[in-house]
Amino acid sequence: MSMIGDLLGSLKWFTIYELLLFAIILTVLVWYAVPIQKYVRWFDFLPSAGLLIAIVSVLSGDTTLLALIFYAVAAILFLCTIKKAFKPVRYIPVPKYRILRVTLSLLGMLPLVFSLILAGESRYNPVSDFSHMSYSQAFVQLNERLSREYPFGDWKKVDWAAMKDKYEPLFQQAEQQKNKDLYYTTLRSYLYSLRDGHVKIVNEKLFDDNHIFKQEVGGGVGLSTIQLDQGKVVVNLLLVGSPAEKSGIQLGAEIISWDGKVAQEAYHATYWSENPMATEGDRNDNQGRFMVRTSVGKDVQVAFKNKGETEIKKVTLTAYDDNYETLKKTRVKLNKTDAPVEGEILSNGYGYVKIRYFLPSTTMPHPDKVLGAKLKEFQEKQIKGLIIDVRDNPGGSDDLVTAMAGYFVNKPKLYEYVSYFNRLAGKFEINANETRIINPAELYYGGKLAILINQRTGSSGEGLPLVVKGLPHARIVGFTSTNGSFGVVSSPIQVEMPEGYLLQLPDGRSLNQEKMIQGDSDDKGQGGAIPDIDIPLNEQTFEQKYVQGQDVELNYAIQAMENMN
């Protein structure tokens, strides 16, 4: 489709009020630009009608950037023409400054063109206010809206009727008992069942003043665990001086039983996490972190076996308030004071680049240019291969990912189509003006390439691995896939619920060349960028990574490039 066609196609993202304003503003500007040499009295009232429509639109709740552009232009036209509404001019004089008049009219049309470009991304997506309803009524309304507008309902095979049948009785129970805690945990369970990392309760503040979170998982005993591929649950973090260490538990110890349950059963019964567990790799990681959390002061019976020993020991550990230390130590926190991009040449001759997030920082306004400078330096020094590390990268800007990806393609390549729910049509449609194409950069790197990923490589952070996936000289390396939460959050779905909770969900989906959903996990928790080199989490790699402190993913990446022809 041509650029003009794409712009005209953007009209489908306008509200009825915005369409009327667009038509009125365009008519008035064209009239004054021509000008038409015929007096029509009703035309004098068009700017006033536009102002009234703008007021009605504001009262309806539309305060998007798109609407504000229309409001501003409508107000300016009203102020410039209000005199004619009261003092009609019966003839059209030839204007003295016709060129100036045409120029000003054309300039007035620029915001309209700008609004067409922004229409899909900045469209009106109203906040649903269910806060005045009962728990169950609000839930039913929430479920109904999501059944229409949640971008991945079909992809994840969500049975919205079954969700209603499952959760509505729990919400009814919470309202009958006036149980705010049950209401909150039920709401959270419902949202997290979607397994989408972009779904969140905006204002739940888990680590600050959330008394339910504190009550259930505020206590630690000084360790964290992870489950190996063969099923063993082992200690991958041990705090010095903690009850766990003092009891004789060592790093790498196998947990046999926990709080009266076989370790594997306790592991998979764990449901708490900071964010929805989108993929199985994400679930496995989080369950190991939260299995060992409990209420402060609780005694936990633990059976364990240290590495190299045959004796199973039993101890009782008392959970203490550790300020969530084990959770914080097992989850990398984004620090925006750290540079988005850093790189060096390793001693073995390979280039290494760490991309922490895909956003500019105060000290690095153009991370894509920094990456380009690093690649130029690497090529001049004839590196053996390139390693790009996007582990723990939470995402950022798709436009920045597209710019960076340009260094790794030698011909244009589609990055994504973006599809949103169209409120006028009642279905999902592609926003043509948001289609992203990767254009080759002036500098091209076509050598050996490895991308390091993990289960916390999320959102736009998953873009680069998805782009290079399948290139003959590239390998994706990791223990797990990326996070599987590649949805678009432009004008997110927002819902105000009882007890002051504000919910937010993605509003768009990324589509590949075949216009199929890409990057997001499906109903089985499979998705994201899948490793080409799938590292096993066995006793050997566990020992290397968690006990010896080796960078296992990096070592595998280097070996993979060494094996390339």
Coordinates of C-alpha atoms in Angstrom, one line a residue:
M1 CA 0.0 0.0 0.0
S2 CA 1.2 3.5 -0.8
M3 CA 2.1 6.1 1.9
I4 CA -1.0 8.1 1.0
G5 CA -3.1 4.9 1.3
D6 CA -1.5 4.1 4.7
L7 CA -2.3 7.6 5.9
L8 CA -5.9 7.4 4.7
G9 CA -6.2 4.0 6.3
S10 CA -5.4 5.5 9.6
L11 CA -8.8 7.1 9.7
K12 CA -10.1 3.7 11.0
W13 CA -8.3 4.4 14.3
F14 CA -10.3 7.7 15.0
T15 CA -13.3 7.9 17.3
I16 CA -16.5 9.3 15.8
Y17 CA -15.8 12.7 17.4
E18 CA -12.2 12.7 16.0
L19 CA -13.6 11.8 12.5
L20 CA -16.0 14.7 12.7
L21 CA -13.3 17.1 13.9
F22 CA -10.9 16.0 11.2
A23 CA -13.6 16.6 8.5
I24 CA -14.5 20.0 9.9
I25 CA -11.0 21.2 10.2
L26 CA -10.0 19.9 6.8
T27 CA -13.0 21.6 5.2
V28 CA -12.4 24.9 6.8
L29 CA -8.7 24.9 5.9
V30 CA -9.3 24.0 2.3
W31 CA -12.0 26.6 2.1
Y32 CA -9.7 29.3 3.2
A33 CA -6.8 28.0 1.2
V34 CA -8.6 28.0 -2.2
P35 CA -10.6 30.3 -1.4
I36 CA -14.1 29.5 -2.7
Q37 CA -15.7 32.6 -4.2
K38 CA -19.2 31.9 -3.0
Y39 CA -20.8 32.9 0.3
V40 CA -22.4 30.2 2.3
R41 CA -23.8 31.3 5.7
W42 CA -23.6 27.8 7.4
F43 CA -19.9 27.7 6.8
D44 CA -19.4 30.5 9.3
F45 CA -20.6 28.2 12.0
L46 CA -18.4 25.2 11.2
P47 CA -15.5 26.3 13.5
S48 CA -18.1 26.7 16.4
A49 CA -19.5 23.2 15.7
G50 CA -15.9 21.9 15.8
L51 CA -15.4 23.5 19.2
L52 CA -18.6 22.0 20.5
I53 CA -17.6 18.5 19.2
A54 CA -14.2 18.9 20.9
I55 CA -15.9 19.8 24.2
V56 CA -18.2 16.7 23.9
S57 CA -15.1 14.5 23.1
V58 CA -13.2 15.8 26.2
L59 CA -16.3 15.1 28.4
S60 CA -16.4 11.5 26.9
G61 CA -12.8 11.0 28.3
D62 CA -10.7 11.2 25.2
T63 CA -7.5 13.1 26.2
T64 CA -5.1 11.2 24.0
L65 CA -2.3 13.1 22.1
L66 CA -4.3 12.4 19.0
A67 CA -7.4 14.1 20.3
L68 CA -5.4 17.0 21.9
I69 CA -4.1 17.9 18.4
F70 CA -7.6 18.1 17.1
Y71 CA -8.8 20.2 20.0
A72 CA -5.9 22.6 19.7
V73 CA -6.5 23.2 15.9
A74 CA -10.3 23.4 16.4
A75 CA -9.8 26.0 19.1
I76 CA -7.4 28.1 17.0
L77 CA -9.8 28.1 14.0
F78 CA -12.7 29.1 16.3
L79 CA -10.8 32.0 17.7
C80 CA -9.7 33.1 14.2
T81 CA -13.3 33.0 12.8
I82 CA -15.6 33.7 15.7
K83 CA -16.2 37.3 14.4
K84 CA -17.9 35.9 11.2
A85 CA -20.5 34.0 13.2
F86 CA -21.9 37.3 14.5
K87 CA -21.1 39.6 11.6
P88 CA -21.7 37.7 8.4
V89 CA -19.8 38.9 5.2
R90 CA -22.2 38.8 2.2
Y91 CA -19.4 38.7 -0.3
I92 CA -16.0 37.0 -0.6
P93 CA -13.3 39.6 -1.2
V94 CA -10.1 38.7 -2.8
P95 CA -7.7 38.5 0.1
K96 CA -4.8 41.0 0.2
Y97 CA -2.3 38.4 1.4
R98 CA -3.5 35.4 -0.5
I99 CA -0.1 33.6 -0.5
L100 CA 0.2 34.0 3.3
R101 CA -3.4 32.8 3.7
V102 CA -2.7 29.6 1.6
T103 CA 0.6 29.1 3.5
L104 CA -1.1 29.3 6.9
S105 CA -3.9 26.9 5.8
L106 CA -1.3 24.4 4.6
L107 CA 0.6 24.7 7.8
G108 CA -2.7 24.1 9.6
M109 CA -3.0 20.8 7.7
L110 CA 0.3 19.5 9.0
P111 CA -1.1 18.5 12.4
L112 CA -3.8 16.6 10.5
V113 CA -1.1 14.6 8.7
F114 CA 0.8 14.2 12.0
S115 CA -2.4 12.8 13.6
L116 CA -2.8 10.3 10.8
I117 CA 0.7 9.0 11.4
L118 CA 0.1 8.7 15.1
A119 CA -3.5 7.4 14.8
G120 CA -2.9 3.7 15.5
E121 CA -0.3 4.0 18.3
S122 CA -2.0 6.9 20.1
R123 CA -5.6 6.0 19.5
Y124 CA -8.2 6.3 22.2
N125 CA -8.4 3.2 24.4
P126 CA -10.6 4.3 27.4
V127 CA -9.9 3.3 31.0
S128 CA -12.7 1.1 32.2
D129 CA -13.9 2.2 35.7
F130 CA -15.4 -0.7 37.5
S131 CA -14.3 0.5 40.9
H132 CA -17.8 1.3 42.1
M133 CA -19.1 -2.2 41.5
S134 CA -19.0 -5.3 43.7
Y135 CA -16.1 -7.6 43.4
S136 CA -18.0 -10.1 41.2
Q137 CA -19.7 -7.5 39.0
A138 CA -16.3 -5.8 38.3
F139 CA -14.7 -9.2 37.5
V140 CA -17.5 -10.1 35.0
Q141 CA -17.1 -6.7 33.3
L142 CA -13.3 -7.1 33.2
N143 CA -13.6 -10.6 31.8
E144 CA -16.0 -9.5 29.1
R145 CA -13.8 -6.6 28.0
L146 CA -10.7 -8.8 27.9
S147 CA -12.6 -11.5 25.9
R148 CA -12.9 -8.9 23.1
E149 CA -9.7 -6.8 23.4
Y150 CA -6.9 -8.9 25.0
P151 CA -4.5 -9.4 22.1
F152 CA -3.5 -13.0 22.9
G153 CA -6.8 -14.6 23.9
D154 CA -7.0 -16.8 20.8
W155 CA -3.2 -17.4 20.7
K156 CA -3.2 -18.6 24.3
K157 CA -6.5 -20.5 23.8
V158 CA -8.2 -18.6 26.7
D159 CA -11.7 -20.0 27.4
W160 CA -13.3 -16.8 28.8
A161 CA -16.5 -18.6 29.7
A162 CA -14.5 -21.2 31.7
M163 CA -12.6 -18.3 33.4
K164 CA -15.9 -16.7 34.4
D165 CA -17.2 -20.0 35.8
K166 CA -14.0 -20.6 37.7
Y167 CA -13.3 -17.2 39.3
E168 CA -16.8 -15.6 39.7
P169 CA -17.7 -17.8 42.7
L170 CA -14.4 -16.9 44.4
F171 CA -15.1 -13.2 43.9
Q172 CA -18.7 -13.7 45.2
Q173 CA -17.3 -15.5 48.2
A174 CA -14.9 -12.6 48.8
E175 CA -17.6 -10.0 48.7
Q176 CA -20.0 -12.0 50.9
Q177 CA -17.2 -12.4 53.5
K178 CA -16.0 -8.9 52.9
N179 CA -12.6 -10.5 52.5
K180 CA -10.3 -8.0 50.8
D181 CA -7.4 -10.4 50.9
L182 CA -9.3 -13.2 49.1
Y183 CA -10.4 -10.6 46.5
Y184 CA -6.8 -9.5 45.9
T185 CA -5.3 -13.0 45.6
T186 CA -8.2 -14.1 43.3
L187 CA -7.8 -11.1 41.1
R188 CA -4.0 -11.8 40.9
S189 CA -4.6 -15.4 40.1
Y190 CA -6.9 -14.6 37.3
L191 CA -4.6 -12.1 35.7
Y192 CA -1.5 -14.3 36.1
S193 CA -3.2 -17.3 34.6
L194 CA -2.8 -15.4 31.2
R195 CA 1.0 -16.0 31.5
D196 CA 1.9 -12.6 30.0
G197 CA 4.7 -10.6 31.4
H198 CA 3.1 -7.3 30.3
V199 CA 0.0 -8.0 32.5
K200 CA 0.2 -6.3 35.9
I201 CA -1.5 -4.6 38.8
V202 CA 0.1 -1.3 38.4
N203 CA -0.1 -0.2 42.1
E204 CA 0.3 -3.4 44.1
K205 CA 3.8 -2.5 45.3
L206 CA 4.9 -5.9 46.3
F207 CA 8.1 -5.0 48.2
D208 CA 6.8 -1.9 49.9
D209 CA 3.5 -2.1 51.8
N210 CA 1.8 -5.3 50.5
H211 CA 0.7 -7.0 53.7
I212 CA -0.5 -10.2 51.9
F213 CA 2.8 -10.6 50.1
K214 CA 4.6 -9.9 53.4
Q215 CA 2.5 -12.4 55.3
E216 CA 2.9 -15.2 52.8
V217 CA 6.4 -14.9 51.5
G218 CA 8.0 -12.2 53.7
G219 CA 10.2 -14.7 55.5
G220 CA 13.4 -16.4 54.3
V221 CA 15.8 -18.9 55.7
G222 CA 18.8 -17.8 53.7
L223 CA 18.7 -19.9 50.5
S224 CA 17.2 -20.1 47.1
T225 CA 16.7 -23.2 44.8
I226 CA 16.4 -24.3 41.2
Q227 CA 15.2 -27.5 39.7
L228 CA 17.6 -29.4 37.4
D229 CA 16.4 -30.9 34.1
Q230 CA 16.4 -34.4 35.7
G231 CA 14.1 -33.2 38.6
K232 CA 16.5 -32.6 41.5
V233 CA 15.9 -29.4 43.5
V234 CA 19.2 -27.9 44.5
V235 CA 20.4 -24.9 46.4
N236 CA 21.7 -22.2 44.1
L237 CA 22.1 -19.4 46.6
L238 CA 23.2 -19.5 50.2
L239 CA 23.5 -16.4 52.4
V240 CA 26.4 -16.3 54.8
G241 CA 25.3 -16.4 58.4
S242 CA 21.7 -17.4 57.6
P243 CA 19.8 -20.2 59.4
A244 CA 20.3 -22.4 56.3
E245 CA 24.0 -22.1 56.4
K246 CA 24.3 -22.5 60.2
S247 CA 22.2 -25.7 59.9
G248 CA 24.8 -27.3 57.6
I249 CA 23.2 -26.8 54.3
Q250 CA 25.8 -26.1 51.6
L251 CA 25.6 -24.5 48.1
G252 CA 24.6 -27.3 45.7
A253 CA 22.8 -29.3 48.3
E254 CA 19.9 -31.4 47.1
I255 CA 16.6 -30.6 48.9
I256 CA 14.8 -33.9 49.5
S257 CA 11.7 -32.5 51.2
W258 CA 10.4 -29.1 52.2
D259 CA 7.8 -28.2 54.8
G260 CA 6.3 -31.7 54.8
K261 CA 6.3 -32.2 51.1
V262 CA 8.6 -33.9 48.6
A263 CA 10.8 -31.2 47.2
Q264 CA 9.4 -31.6 43.6
E265 CA 5.8 -31.4 44.9
A266 CA 6.6 -28.3 47.0
Y267 CA 8.4 -26.7 44.0
H268 CA 5.5 -27.1 41.6
A269 CA 2.9 -26.0 44.2
T270 CA 4.5 -22.6 44.4
Y271 CA 2.4 -19.9 42.8
W272 CA 3.9 -16.5 43.9
S273 CA 6.0 -14.5 41.6
E274 CA 6.7 -10.8 40.9
N275 CA 5.3 -11.0 37.4
P276 CA 3.2 -13.6 35.5
M277 CA 5.3 -16.6 34.6
A278 CA 5.0 -16.5 30.8
T279 CA 7.1 -19.5 29.8
E280 CA 8.1 -22.8 31.4
G281 CA 11.7 -21.5 31.9
D282 CA 10.3 -18.5 33.7
R283 CA 8.1 -20.6 35.8
N284 CA 10.9 -23.0 36.8
D285 CA 13.1 -20.1 37.8
N286 CA 10.5 -18.4 39.9
Q287 CA 9.2 -21.5 41.6
G288 CA 12.7 -22.2 42.9
R289 CA 12.9 -18.6 44.3
F290 CA 9.5 -18.7 46.0
M291 CA 9.4 -22.3 47.2
V292 CA 11.8 -21.4 50.0
R293 CA 9.8 -18.3 51.1
T294 CA 7.2 -18.4 53.8
S295 CA 5.7 -16.3 56.6
V296 CA 8.1 -14.7 59.2
G297 CA 8.5 -16.9 62.3
K298 CA 7.3 -20.1 60.7
D299 CA 9.3 -23.3 61.4
V300 CA 10.1 -25.3 58.2
Q301 CA 11.1 -28.9 58.3
V302 CA 13.8 -29.6 55.7
A303 CA 15.5 -32.8 54.5
F304 CA 18.6 -32.3 52.4
K305 CA 21.7 -34.0 51.2
N306 CA 24.9 -32.1 50.6
K307 CA 26.9 -32.7 47.4
G308 CA 29.3 -35.7 47.8
E309 CA 27.4 -37.0 50.8
T310 CA 25.1 -40.0 51.1
E311 CA 23.5 -39.1 54.4
I312 CA 20.1 -37.3 54.3
K313 CA 20.0 -34.7 57.1
K314 CA 16.9 -33.2 58.7
V315 CA 16.8 -29.7 60.2
T316 CA 14.2 -27.2 61.3
L317 CA 14.7 -23.7 60.0
T318 CA 12.9 -20.6 61.3
A319 CA 12.0 -18.0 58.7
Y320 CA 13.1 -14.5 59.5
D321 CA 12.4 -11.1 58.0
D322 CA 15.3 -10.7 55.5
N323 CA 13.8 -7.8 53.6
Y324 CA 13.3 -10.2 50.7
E325 CA 17.0 -10.6 50.3
T326 CA 17.0 -13.9 48.5
L327 CA 14.4 -12.6 46.0
K328 CA 16.4 -9.5 45.3
K329 CA 19.7 -11.4 44.9
T330 CA 18.2 -13.8 42.3
R331 CA 16.6 -11.1 40.1
V332 CA 18.7 -8.5 38.3
K333 CA 17.3 -5.0 38.8
L334 CA 17.5 -2.5 36.0
N335 CA 19.7 0.4 36.9
K336 CA 19.3 3.3 34.4
T337 CA 22.6 4.8 35.6
D338 CA 24.3 1.9 33.9
A339 CA 25.2 2.4 30.2
P340 CA 22.7 0.7 27.9
V341 CA 25.6 -0.6 25.7
E342 CA 29.1 -1.6 26.7
G343 CA 31.6 -3.7 24.9
E344 CA 35.2 -5.1 24.9
I345 CA 37.4 -7.6 23.1
L346 CA 37.9 -10.7 25.2
S347 CA 41.3 -12.2 25.7
N348 CA 40.4 -15.1 23.3
G349 CA 39.9 -12.7 20.5
Y350 CA 36.1 -12.6 20.5
G351 CA 34.1 -9.3 20.7
Y352 CA 31.6 -9.0 23.5
V353 CA 28.8 -6.5 23.8
K354 CA 26.4 -6.2 26.7
I355 CA 23.0 -4.5 25.9
R356 CA 21.3 -3.9 29.2
Y357 CA 18.2 -2.3 27.9
F358 CA 16.9 -0.8 24.6
L359 CA 16.5 2.8 25.7
P360 CA 18.8 5.9 25.6
S361 CA 20.2 7.1 28.9
T362 CA 21.3 10.5 30.0
T363 CA 24.9 9.6 29.3
M364 CA 24.2 7.6 26.1
P365 CA 21.5 9.3 24.0
H366 CA 22.2 7.1 20.9
P367 CA 23.0 3.5 22.0
D368 CA 22.6 2.3 18.3
K369 CA 25.5 4.6 17.3
V370 CA 27.6 3.4 20.2
L371 CA 27.0 -0.2 19.1
G372 CA 28.0 0.8 15.5
A373 CA 31.2 2.3 16.8
K374 CA 32.0 -0.8 18.8
L375 CA 31.4 -3.0 15.8
K376 CA 33.7 -0.8 13.6
E377 CA 36.4 -1.1 16.3
F378 CA 35.9 -4.9 16.4
Q379 CA 36.2 -5.3 12.7
E380 CA 39.3 -3.2 12.5
K381 CA 40.9 -5.4 15.1
Q382 CA 39.6 -8.5 13.2
I383 CA 37.7 -10.3 16.0
K384 CA 37.1 -14.0 15.6
G385 CA 33.4 -13.6 16.3
L386 CA 30.8 -11.5 18.1
I387 CA 28.9 -12.2 21.3
I388 CA 25.9 -10.0 22.1
D389 CA 24.5 -10.4 25.6
V390 CA 20.9 -9.6 26.2
R391 CA 20.4 -11.7 29.3
D392 CA 18.1 -9.9 31.8
N393 CA 17.3 -7.2 29.2
P394 CA 13.7 -6.0 30.0
G395 CA 13.2 -4.3 26.7
G396 CA 12.5 -0.7 25.8
S397 CA 12.1 0.7 22.3
D398 CA 11.3 -1.5 19.2
D399 CA 12.6 1.4 17.1
L400 CA 16.0 1.2 18.8
V401 CA 16.1 -2.6 18.3
T402 CA 15.3 -2.1 14.6
A403 CA 18.1 0.4 14.3
M404 CA 20.6 -1.9 16.0
A405 CA 19.5 -4.9 14.0
G406 CA 20.4 -3.0 10.8
Y407 CA 24.1 -3.8 11.5
F408 CA 23.4 -7.5 11.1
V409 CA 21.3 -7.6 7.8
N410 CA 22.5 -6.9 4.3
K411 CA 19.1 -6.4 2.8
P412 CA 15.8 -5.0 4.2
K413 CA 14.0 -7.4 6.5
L414 CA 10.6 -7.1 8.2
Y415 CA 10.9 -6.6 12.0
E416 CA 7.1 -6.7 12.7
Y417 CA 3.6 -5.8 11.8
V418 CA 1.6 -4.4 14.7
S419 CA -2.0 -5.3 15.2
Y420 CA -4.4 -3.5 17.6
F421 CA -8.1 -3.9 18.5
N422 CA -10.1 -1.5 16.3
R423 CA -13.0 -0.2 18.4
L424 CA -15.0 0.9 15.4
A425 CA -14.7 -2.4 13.5
G426 CA -14.8 -4.6 16.6
K427 CA -11.8 -6.7 15.5
F428 CA -8.0 -6.6 15.4
E429 CA -6.4 -4.8 12.5
I430 CA -2.8 -4.0 11.4
N431 CA -1.7 -0.4 11.8
A432 CA 0.2 0.1 8.6
N433 CA 2.0 3.2 9.8
E434 CA 3.7 1.2 12.6
T435 CA 5.1 -1.6 10.4
R436 CA 8.8 -1.7 11.1
I437 CA 11.4 -2.6 8.5
I438 CA 15.0 -3.3 9.3
N439 CA 17.1 -1.3 6.9
P440 CA 20.8 -2.3 6.5
A441 CA 23.1 0.1 8.2
E442 CA 26.2 1.6 6.4
L443 CA 28.3 -0.7 8.6
Y444 CA 27.5 -4.4 8.2
Y445 CA 28.7 -7.2 10.4
G446 CA 28.4 -10.6 8.7
G447 CA 30.8 -12.6 10.8
K448 CA 30.2 -15.3 13.4
L449 CA 27.5 -14.2 15.9
A450 CA 26.1 -15.5 19.2
I451 CA 23.3 -14.0 21.2
L452 CA 23.1 -14.8 24.9
I453 CA 19.5 -15.0 26.3
N454 CA 17.7 -16.1 29.4
Q455 CA 14.2 -16.3 30.8
R456 CA 14.3 -12.7 31.8
T457 CA 15.1 -11.4 28.4
G458 CA 11.7 -9.7 27.8
S459 CA 9.6 -7.5 25.7
S460 CA 11.7 -5.5 23.1
G461 CA 14.7 -7.3 24.5
E462 CA 13.5 -10.4 22.7
G463 CA 13.5 -8.5 19.3
L464 CA 17.2 -8.9 18.4
P465 CA 17.3 -12.7 19.1
L466 CA 14.1 -13.1 17.0
V467 CA 15.7 -11.1 14.2
V468 CA 18.9 -13.1 13.9
K469 CA 17.1 -16.4 14.5
G470 CA 17.8 -18.6 11.5
L471 CA 20.7 -16.6 10.0
P472 CA 23.4 -19.2 9.0
H473 CA 26.2 -17.4 10.9
A474 CA 24.2 -16.8 14.1
R475 CA 23.4 -18.9 17.1
I476 CA 21.0 -18.2 20.0
V477 CA 22.5 -19.5 23.2
G478 CA 20.7 -20.1 26.6
F479 CA 19.4 -22.4 29.2
T480 CA 15.8 -21.3 28.3
S481 CA 13.9 -19.3 25.8
T482 CA 13.4 -15.6 26.2
N483 CA 10.5 -14.4 28.4
G484 CA 7.8 -14.8 25.8
S485 CA 6.2 -11.4 26.4
F486 CA 6.7 -9.6 23.1
G487 CA 3.3 -7.8 23.1
V488 CA 2.9 -4.1 22.4
V489 CA 2.1 -1.6 25.0
S490 CA 1.2 1.6 23.2
S491 CA -2.2 2.6 24.6
P492 CA -2.6 -0.2 27.1
I493 CA -5.8 -1.7 28.3
Q494 CA -6.4 -0.2 31.7
V495 CA -9.1 -1.1 34.2
E496 CA -9.9 0.5 37.6
M497 CA -11.1 -2.2 40.0
P498 CA -12.6 -2.2 43.5
E499 CA -10.2 -1.5 46.4
G500 CA -8.3 0.9 44.2
Y501 CA -6.4 -1.6 42.0
L502 CA -5.4 -0.4 38.6
L503 CA -4.8 -3.2 36.0
Q504 CA -2.8 -2.8 32.9
L505 CA -2.6 -5.2 29.9
P506 CA -0.9 -5.0 26.5
D507 CA -3.0 -3.6 23.7
G508 CA -1.2 -4.9 20.6
R509 CA 0.5 -7.9 19.2
S510 CA 3.6 -8.3 17.0
L511 CA 3.2 -10.2 13.8
N512 CA 5.8 -11.9 11.6
Q513 CA 6.1 -12.0 7.8
E514 CA 3.1 -14.4 7.6
K515 CA 1.2 -12.0 9.9
M516 CA 1.2 -14.6 12.7
I517 CA 1.8 -13.7 16.3
Q518 CA 5.5 -13.8 17.1
G519 CA 7.4 -13.8 20.4
D520 CA 4.6 -14.3 22.9
S521 CA 4.1 -17.6 24.8
D522 CA 1.2 -19.8 23.8
D523 CA -1.2 -21.9 25.9
K524 CA 1.6 -24.4 26.8
G525 CA 4.1 -21.7 28.0
Q526 CA 6.2 -22.1 24.9
G527 CA 7.4 -19.0 23.1
G528 CA 9.9 -16.2 22.8
A529 CA 13.2 -16.7 21.0
I530 CA 14.1 -20.4 21.3
P531 CA 17.8 -21.2 21.7
D532 CA 19.8 -22.9 18.9
I533 CA 22.2 -24.0 21.5
D534 CA 19.9 -25.3 24.3
I535 CA 22.2 -25.6 27.4
P536 CA 21.2 -28.5 29.7
L537 CA 20.7 -27.6 33.3
N538 CA 22.4 -30.7 34.8
E539 CA 24.7 -31.3 37.7
Q540 CA 27.7 -30.3 35.6
T541 CA 26.5 -27.0 34.3
F542 CA 24.9 -26.2 37.7
E543 CA 28.3 -26.8 39.4
Q544 CA 30.0 -24.6 36.8
K545 CA 27.5 -21.7 37.0
Y546 CA 26.4 -21.6 40.6
V547 CA 29.3 -23.1 42.5
Q548 CA 32.4 -22.2 40.4
G549 CA 30.9 -18.9 39.1
Q550 CA 31.6 -19.6 35.5
D551 CA 29.7 -17.8 32.7
V552 CA 28.3 -21.0 31.2
E553 CA 26.3 -19.3 28.5
L554 CA 29.4 -17.4 27.3
N555 CA 31.5 -20.5 27.2
Y556 CA 28.9 -22.4 25.2
A557 CA 28.6 -19.4 22.8
I558 CA 32.3 -19.4 22.2
Q559 CA 32.4 -23.1 21.6
A560 CA 29.5 -22.8 19.2
M561 CA 31.4 -20.2 17.1
E562 CA 34.5 -22.3 17.3
N563 CA 32.5 -25.2 15.7
M564 CA 31.2 -23.0 12.9
N565 CA 32.8 -23.4 9.4

